Each structure stands twice: as C-alpha cells, then as structure tokens.
CSV table of C-alpha atoms and ligand atoms in Angstrom, one decimal:
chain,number,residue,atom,x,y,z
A,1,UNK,CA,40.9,-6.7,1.1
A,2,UNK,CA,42.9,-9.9,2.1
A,3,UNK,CA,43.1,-13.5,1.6
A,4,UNK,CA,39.7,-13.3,4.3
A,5,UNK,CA,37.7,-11.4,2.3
A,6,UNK,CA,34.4,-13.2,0.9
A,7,UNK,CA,32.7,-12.5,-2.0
A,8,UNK,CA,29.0,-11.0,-2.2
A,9,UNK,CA,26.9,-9.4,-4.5
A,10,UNK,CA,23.7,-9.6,-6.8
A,11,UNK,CA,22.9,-10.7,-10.1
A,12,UNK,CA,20.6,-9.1,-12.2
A,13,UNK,CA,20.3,-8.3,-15.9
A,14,UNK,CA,20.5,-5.2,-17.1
A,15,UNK,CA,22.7,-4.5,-13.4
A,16,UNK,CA,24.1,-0.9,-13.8
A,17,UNK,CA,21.4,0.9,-12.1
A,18,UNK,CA,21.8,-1.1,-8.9
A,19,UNK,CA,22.6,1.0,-6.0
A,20,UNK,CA,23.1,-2.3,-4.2
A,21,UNK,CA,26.8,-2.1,-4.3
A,22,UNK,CA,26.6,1.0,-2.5
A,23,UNK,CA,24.5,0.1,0.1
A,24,UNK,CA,25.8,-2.8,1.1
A,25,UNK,CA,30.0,-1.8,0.5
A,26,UNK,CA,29.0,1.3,2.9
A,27,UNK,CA,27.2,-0.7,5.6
A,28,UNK,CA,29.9,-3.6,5.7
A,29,UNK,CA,33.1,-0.8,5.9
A,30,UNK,CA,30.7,0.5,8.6
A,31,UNK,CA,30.6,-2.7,10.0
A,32,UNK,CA,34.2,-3.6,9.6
A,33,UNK,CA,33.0,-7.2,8.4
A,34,UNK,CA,35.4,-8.8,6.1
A,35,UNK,CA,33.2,-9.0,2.9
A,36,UNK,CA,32.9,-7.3,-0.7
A,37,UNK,CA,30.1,-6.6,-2.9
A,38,UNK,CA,30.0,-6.9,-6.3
A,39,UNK,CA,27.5,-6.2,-9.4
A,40,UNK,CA,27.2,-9.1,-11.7
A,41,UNK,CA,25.4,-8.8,-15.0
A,42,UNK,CA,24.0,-12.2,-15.8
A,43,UNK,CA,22.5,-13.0,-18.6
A,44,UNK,CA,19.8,-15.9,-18.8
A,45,UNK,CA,21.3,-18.4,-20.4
A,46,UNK,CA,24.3,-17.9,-18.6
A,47,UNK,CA,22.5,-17.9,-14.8
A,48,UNK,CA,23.4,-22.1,-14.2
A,49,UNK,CA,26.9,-21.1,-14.4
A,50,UNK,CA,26.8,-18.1,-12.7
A,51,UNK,CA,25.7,-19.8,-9.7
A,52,UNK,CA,28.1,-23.1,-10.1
A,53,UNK,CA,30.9,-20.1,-10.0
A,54,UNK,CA,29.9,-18.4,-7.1
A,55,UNK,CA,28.9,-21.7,-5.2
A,56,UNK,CA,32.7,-22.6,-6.2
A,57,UNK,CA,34.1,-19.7,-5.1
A,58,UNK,CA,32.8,-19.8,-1.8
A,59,UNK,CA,30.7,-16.8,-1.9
A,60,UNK,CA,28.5,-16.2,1.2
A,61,UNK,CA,25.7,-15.7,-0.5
A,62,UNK,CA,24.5,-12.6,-3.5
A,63,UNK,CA,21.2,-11.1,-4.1
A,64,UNK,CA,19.0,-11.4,-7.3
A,65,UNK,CA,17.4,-9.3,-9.3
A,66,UNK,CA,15.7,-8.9,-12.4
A,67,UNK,CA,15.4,-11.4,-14.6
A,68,UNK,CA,16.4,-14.3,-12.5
A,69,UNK,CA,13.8,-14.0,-8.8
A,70,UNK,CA,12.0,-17.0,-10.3
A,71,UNK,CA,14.4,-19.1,-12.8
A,72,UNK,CA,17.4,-19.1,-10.3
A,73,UNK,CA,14.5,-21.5,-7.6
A,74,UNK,CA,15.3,-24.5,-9.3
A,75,UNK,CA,18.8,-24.2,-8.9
A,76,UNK,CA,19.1,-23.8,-5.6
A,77,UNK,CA,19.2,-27.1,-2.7
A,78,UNK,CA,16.5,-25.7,-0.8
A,79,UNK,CA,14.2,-22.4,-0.6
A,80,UNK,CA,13.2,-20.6,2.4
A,81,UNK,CA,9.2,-20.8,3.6
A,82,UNK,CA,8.4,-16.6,2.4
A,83,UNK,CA,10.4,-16.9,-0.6
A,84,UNK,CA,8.4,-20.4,-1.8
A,85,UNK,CA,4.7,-18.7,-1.0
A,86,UNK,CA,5.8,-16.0,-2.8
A,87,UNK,CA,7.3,-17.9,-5.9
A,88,UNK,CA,10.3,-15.6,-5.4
A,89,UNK,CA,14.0,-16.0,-4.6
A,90,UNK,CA,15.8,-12.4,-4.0
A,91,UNK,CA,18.6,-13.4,-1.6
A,92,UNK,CA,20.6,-16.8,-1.8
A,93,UNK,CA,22.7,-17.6,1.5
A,94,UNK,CA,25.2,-20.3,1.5
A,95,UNK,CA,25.0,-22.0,4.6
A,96,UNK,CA,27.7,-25.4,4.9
A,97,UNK,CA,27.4,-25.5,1.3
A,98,UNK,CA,23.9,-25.7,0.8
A,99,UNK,CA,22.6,-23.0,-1.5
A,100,UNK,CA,19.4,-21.7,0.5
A,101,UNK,CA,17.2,-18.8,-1.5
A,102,UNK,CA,15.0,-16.4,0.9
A,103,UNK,CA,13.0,-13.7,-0.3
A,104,UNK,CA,13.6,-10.7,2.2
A,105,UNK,CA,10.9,-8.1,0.6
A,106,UNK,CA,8.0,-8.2,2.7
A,107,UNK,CA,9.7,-8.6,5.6
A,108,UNK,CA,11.9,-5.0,4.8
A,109,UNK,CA,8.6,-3.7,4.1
A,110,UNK,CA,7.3,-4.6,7.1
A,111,UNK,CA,10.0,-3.1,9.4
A,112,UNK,CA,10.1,-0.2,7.2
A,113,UNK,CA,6.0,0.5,8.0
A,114,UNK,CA,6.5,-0.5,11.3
A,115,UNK,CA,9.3,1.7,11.9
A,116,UNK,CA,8.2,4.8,10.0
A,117,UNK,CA,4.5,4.9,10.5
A,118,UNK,CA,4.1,3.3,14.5
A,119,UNK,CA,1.1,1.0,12.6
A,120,UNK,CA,-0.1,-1.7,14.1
A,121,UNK,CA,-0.6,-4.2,11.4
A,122,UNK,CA,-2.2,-6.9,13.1
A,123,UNK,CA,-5.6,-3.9,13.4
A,124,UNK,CA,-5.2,-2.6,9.6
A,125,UNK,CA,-8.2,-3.2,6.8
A,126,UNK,CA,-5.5,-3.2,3.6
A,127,UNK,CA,-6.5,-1.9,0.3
A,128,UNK,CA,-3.2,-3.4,-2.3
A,129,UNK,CA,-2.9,-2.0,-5.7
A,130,UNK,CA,-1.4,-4.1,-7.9
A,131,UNK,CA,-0.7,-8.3,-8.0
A,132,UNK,CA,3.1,-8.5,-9.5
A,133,UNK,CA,6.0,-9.5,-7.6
A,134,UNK,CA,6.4,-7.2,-5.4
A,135,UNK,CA,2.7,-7.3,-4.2
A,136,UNK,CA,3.2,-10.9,-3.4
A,137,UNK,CA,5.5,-10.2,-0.9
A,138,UNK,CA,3.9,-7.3,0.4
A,139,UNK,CA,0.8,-8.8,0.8
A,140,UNK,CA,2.5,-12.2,2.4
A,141,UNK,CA,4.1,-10.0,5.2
A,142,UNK,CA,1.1,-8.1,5.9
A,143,UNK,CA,-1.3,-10.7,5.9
A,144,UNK,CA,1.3,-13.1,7.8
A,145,UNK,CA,1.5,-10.1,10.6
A,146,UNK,CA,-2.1,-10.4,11.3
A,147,UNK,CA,-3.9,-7.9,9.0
A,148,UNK,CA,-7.4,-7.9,9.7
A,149,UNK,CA,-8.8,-7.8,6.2
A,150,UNK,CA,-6.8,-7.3,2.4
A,151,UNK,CA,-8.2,-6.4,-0.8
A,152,UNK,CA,-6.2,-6.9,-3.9
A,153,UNK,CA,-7.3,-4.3,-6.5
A,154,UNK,CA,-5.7,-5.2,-9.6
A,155,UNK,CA,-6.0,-4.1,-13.6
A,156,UNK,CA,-5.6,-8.1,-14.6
A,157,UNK,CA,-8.6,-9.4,-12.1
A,158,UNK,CA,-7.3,-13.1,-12.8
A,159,UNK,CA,-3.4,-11.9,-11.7
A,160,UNK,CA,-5.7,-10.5,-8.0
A,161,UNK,CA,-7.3,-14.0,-7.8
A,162,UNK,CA,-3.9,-16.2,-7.9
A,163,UNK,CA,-2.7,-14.0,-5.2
A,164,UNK,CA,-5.8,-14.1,-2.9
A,165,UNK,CA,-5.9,-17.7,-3.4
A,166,UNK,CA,-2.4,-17.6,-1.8
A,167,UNK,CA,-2.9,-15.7,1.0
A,168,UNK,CA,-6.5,-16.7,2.2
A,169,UNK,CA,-5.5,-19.9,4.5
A,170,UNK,CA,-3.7,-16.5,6.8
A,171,UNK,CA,-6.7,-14.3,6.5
A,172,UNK,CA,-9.5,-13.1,4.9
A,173,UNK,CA,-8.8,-11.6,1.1
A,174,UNK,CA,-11.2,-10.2,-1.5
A,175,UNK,CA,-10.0,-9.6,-5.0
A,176,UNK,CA,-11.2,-6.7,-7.4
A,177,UNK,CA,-10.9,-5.3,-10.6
A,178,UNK,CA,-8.8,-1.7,-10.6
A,179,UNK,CA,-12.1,0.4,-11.6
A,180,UNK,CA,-14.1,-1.4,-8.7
A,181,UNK,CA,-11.7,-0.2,-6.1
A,182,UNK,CA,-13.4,2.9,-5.0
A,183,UNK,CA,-16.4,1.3,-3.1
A,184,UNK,CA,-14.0,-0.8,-1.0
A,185,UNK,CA,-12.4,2.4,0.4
A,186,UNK,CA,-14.5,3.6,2.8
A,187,UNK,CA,-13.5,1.5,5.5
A,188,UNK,CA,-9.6,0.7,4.7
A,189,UNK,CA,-7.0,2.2,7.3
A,190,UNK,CA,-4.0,1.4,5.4
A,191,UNK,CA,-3.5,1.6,1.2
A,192,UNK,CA,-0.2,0.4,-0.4
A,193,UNK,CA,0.2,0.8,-4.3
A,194,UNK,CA,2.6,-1.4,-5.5
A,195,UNK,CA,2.2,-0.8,-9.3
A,196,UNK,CA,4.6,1.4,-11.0
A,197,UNK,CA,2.3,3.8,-11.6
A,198,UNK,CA,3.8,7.4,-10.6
A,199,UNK,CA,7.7,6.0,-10.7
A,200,UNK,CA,10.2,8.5,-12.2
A,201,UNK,CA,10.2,9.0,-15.5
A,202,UNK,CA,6.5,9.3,-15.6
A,203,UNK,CA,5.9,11.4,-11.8
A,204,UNK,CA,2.6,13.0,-12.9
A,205,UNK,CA,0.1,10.1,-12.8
A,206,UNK,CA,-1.6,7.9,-9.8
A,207,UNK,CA,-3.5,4.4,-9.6
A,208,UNK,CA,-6.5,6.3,-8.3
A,209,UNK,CA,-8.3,9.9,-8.4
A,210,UNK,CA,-7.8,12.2,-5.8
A,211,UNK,CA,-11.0,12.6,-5.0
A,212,UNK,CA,-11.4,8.7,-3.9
A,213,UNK,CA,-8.8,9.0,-0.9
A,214,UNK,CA,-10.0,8.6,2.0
A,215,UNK,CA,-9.1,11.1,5.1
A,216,UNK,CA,-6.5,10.6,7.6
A,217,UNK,CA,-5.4,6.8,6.5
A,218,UNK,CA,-1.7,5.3,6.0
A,219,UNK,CA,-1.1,5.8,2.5
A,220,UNK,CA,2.2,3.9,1.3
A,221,UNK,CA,3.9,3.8,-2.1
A,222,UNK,CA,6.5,0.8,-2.8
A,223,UNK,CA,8.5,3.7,-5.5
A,224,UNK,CA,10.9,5.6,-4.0
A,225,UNK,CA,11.8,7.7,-7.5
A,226,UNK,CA,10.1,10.4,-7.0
A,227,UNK,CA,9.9,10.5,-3.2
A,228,UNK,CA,6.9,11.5,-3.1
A,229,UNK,CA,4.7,10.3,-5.6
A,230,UNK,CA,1.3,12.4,-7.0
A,231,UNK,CA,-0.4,9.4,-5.3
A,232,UNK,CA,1.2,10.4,-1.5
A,233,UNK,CA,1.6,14.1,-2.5
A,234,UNK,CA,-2.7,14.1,-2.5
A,235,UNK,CA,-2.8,11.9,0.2
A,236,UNK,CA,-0.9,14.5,2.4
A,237,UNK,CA,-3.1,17.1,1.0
A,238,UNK,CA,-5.9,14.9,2.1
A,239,UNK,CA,-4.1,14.6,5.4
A,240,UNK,CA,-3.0,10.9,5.5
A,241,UNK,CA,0.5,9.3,7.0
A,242,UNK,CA,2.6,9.1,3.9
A,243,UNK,CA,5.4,6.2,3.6
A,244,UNK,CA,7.4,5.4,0.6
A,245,UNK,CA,9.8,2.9,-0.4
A,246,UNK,CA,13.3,4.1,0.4
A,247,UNK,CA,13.0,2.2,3.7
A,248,UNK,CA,11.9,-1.5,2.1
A,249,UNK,CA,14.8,-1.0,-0.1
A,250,UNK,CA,17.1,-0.3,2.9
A,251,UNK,CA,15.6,-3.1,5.4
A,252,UNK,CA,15.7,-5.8,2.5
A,253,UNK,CA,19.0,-5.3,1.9
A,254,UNK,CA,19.9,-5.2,5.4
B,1,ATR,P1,6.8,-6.0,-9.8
B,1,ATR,O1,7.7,-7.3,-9.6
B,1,ATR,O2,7.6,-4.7,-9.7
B,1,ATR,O3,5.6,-6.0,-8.9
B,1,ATR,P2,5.2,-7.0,-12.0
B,1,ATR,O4,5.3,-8.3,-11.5
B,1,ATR,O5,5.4,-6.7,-13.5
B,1,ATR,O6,6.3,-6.0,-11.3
B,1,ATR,O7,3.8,-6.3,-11.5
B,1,ATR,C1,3.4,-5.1,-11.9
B,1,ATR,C2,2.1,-4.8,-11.2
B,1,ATR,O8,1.7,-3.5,-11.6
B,1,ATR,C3,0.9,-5.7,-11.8
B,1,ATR,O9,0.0,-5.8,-10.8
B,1,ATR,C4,0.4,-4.8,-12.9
B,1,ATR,O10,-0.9,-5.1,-13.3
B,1,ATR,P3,-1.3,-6.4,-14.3
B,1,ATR,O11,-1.3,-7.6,-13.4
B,1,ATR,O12,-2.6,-6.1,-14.8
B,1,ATR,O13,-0.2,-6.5,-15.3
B,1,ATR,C5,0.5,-3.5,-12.3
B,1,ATR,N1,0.6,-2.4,-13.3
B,1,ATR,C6,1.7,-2.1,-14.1
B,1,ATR,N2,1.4,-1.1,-14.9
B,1,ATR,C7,0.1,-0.7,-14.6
B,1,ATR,C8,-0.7,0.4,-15.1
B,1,ATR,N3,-0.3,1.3,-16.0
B,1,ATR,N4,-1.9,0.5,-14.6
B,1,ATR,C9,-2.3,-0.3,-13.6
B,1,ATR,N5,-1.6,-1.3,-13.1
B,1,ATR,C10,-0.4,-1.5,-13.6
C-alpha cells in the first residue's frame, strides 16, 4: 500500500461473515489495481456518518449489506435505474464526488445463468419462489432480459403482488400463493427459488415436493451453503440443469 491506494469496502451489520474482503483483496492483487478492501461494521444509527466519512475520505465507492440496502437510498445524490425499481442500493460508486448507488444482483445473476447454464432468457416461462430482496432483483433482470412469461409464487401472496405490479410494464407476470404453485409447473422451463429455504444450517428441507418437479428444466437456487441444495439435489435426480448461487455472488461483486 502507498499514498495511491484508495479505500473500498462494504458495510453491513453484523459484517464478520462477509467473504467480500476476500473476494475482492484477491481479484484486485490479481489485478494489480491500487485499491484495498475493507469490512465495516455499521451500525444503524451510525450509517449517516459512515457515509459522510467514507465520502470524505475519498473512497471509490463500498458495497452494502444487511441492514442498510434500503436506508443508505436516501443518502446518496442520485441512484442507478435497477437499483431504484428494485428499492435496493448494494453498491455505492463515487463518481466526481457524486455518491451514485447501483444494485448489481440481478445483473450477476444473470451472467452467472447465462454463463453456467447456455439459457436463453429471452425464451424461458420462469417459475420464482419467493418475493424478498433478492427476488426483486432476480426477477427485474430476468424479466428486463426478455423472459417470456414469470410467476411469483410466494408464502405472503400480498409481498408476490407488489413485485408483479413492478415488473408487469416489461412483461407478463402472474402472482400466486406458495401452495398454488404446483399447477403452474407444467409448462415452466426455468425455476429459481430465492427463499432461504434449504440454506446451511437447515440442508434437509425444499420450497416444494419432489414429486412436483418437472423433467429436464433449469432448476436454480440463489444459496450457495450447501452447494447443492435438497431442492437441486432432486432436480438432478429428476434430470434437470442444476445452478446455484456461488456464481451471482462472484459476478455481483465483480
Ligand atoms: P432476501 O433479501 O434474502 O430475499 P427477504 O427479503 O427477507 O430476504 O425475503 C425472504 C423471502 O423468502 C420472502 O419471499 C419470504 O416469504 P414472505 O414474503 O412470506 O416472508 C420467503 N421465505 C422465507 N422463509 C420462508 C419459508 N420458511 N417458507 C417459505 N418462504 C419463505
């Protein structure tokens, strides 16, 4: 490190789970670029400041993280197109001193299906589980790549509505109930669970029965802990593409 070096990093709270700093330390010594990333562990109250500081430190931007995706938007000078459909901030760039938030998810997502699977997204009938954060960005890319047709199956029907209500003016969306998901399988080509269902420590459960997966689909699991979950372990019984989340987590942070 030298006088050159700029600061980086992500804010999140609780933070020491991250493997951000990793990631990102490895792929800019790989790149011989003349930054350093660091773990912050903001609290709420405390998330004002921590922006002020980094703005007037000259950082070149940080990620966020849990808690902050949605309180830090106000406190920022303007916010990306993605990351203001999908109410979420999860990068902040400084750009001539303008504090810009962007929300790289879906987009890492995307390239992560793309790359791993050969889909075509702009031909897939999408069956979501689940209508939290990481859905919304999901389903944004997705349906902003084209998809043909998305259901939203979610536990909270009112949570599936507010995110079909988002995404219909790019294509055409139909919200369910969880237990009503089964007769909309028939014809999907691609299914993407984005609940936590099946995430490390609890590996032995799934957002839907075996016995409703259809044969020979994509079948693709934002968790990454385990790497296979019991949803994509049956769908590979059942003889479906299997992709996980390793790679959204990698192409986001990229
Ligand atoms: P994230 O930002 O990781 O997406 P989130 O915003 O809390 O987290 O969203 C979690 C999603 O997983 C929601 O769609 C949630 O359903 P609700 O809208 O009904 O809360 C879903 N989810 C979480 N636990 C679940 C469970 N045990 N069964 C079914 N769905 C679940």
């Amino acid at each position: 490190m030298t006088t050159h070096t700029r600061l980086l990093g992500v804010m999140g709270h609780p933070i020491a789970h991250s493997k951000s700093p990793q990631m990102h330390n490895a792929a800019l010594t790989h790149q011989q670029l003349p930054y350093t990333y660091l773990a912050f562990d903001v609290c709420p109250e405390r998330l004002p400041q921590a922006v002020a500081g980094m703005h007037a430190l000259g950082a070149r931007g940080w990620n966020v993280t849990i808690p902050h995706k949605v309180s830090i938007m106000p406190l920022l000078d303007e916010i990306a197109e993605e990351a203001r459909v999908i109410g979420a901030v999860n990068t902040v760039v400084c750009e001539d001193g303008v504090l810009l938030g962007l929300n790289t998810d879906g987009a890492g997502y995307l390239q992560s299906l793309q790359e791993e699977t050969g889909l075509d997204v702009r031909k897939q009938r999408i069956l979501i589980i689940g209508a939290g954060g990481a859905a919304r960005g999901v389903a944004y890319a997705l349906a902003n790549a084209g998809a043909e047709h998305i259901v939203i199956a979610n536990r909270t029907r009112e949570n599936a509505e507010q995110l079909r209500d988002t995404l219909s003016p790019l294509t055409e969306v139909k919200a369910v109930h969880l237990e009503d998901m089964r007769r909309w399988l028939s014809d999907r080509t691609l299914i993407v669970n984005t609940t936590s269902v099946g995430m490390a420590p609890e590996t032995d459960v799934s957002p839907m029965p075996e016995e409703w997966l259809p044969e020979g689909v994509v079948v693709s699991d934002l968790i990454y802990n385990p790497a296979k979950t019991k949803l994509l372990r049956e769908a590979e019984k059942r003889g479906c593409v299997i992709h996980n989340g390793l790679g959204m987590f990698v192409h986001q942070g990229a």
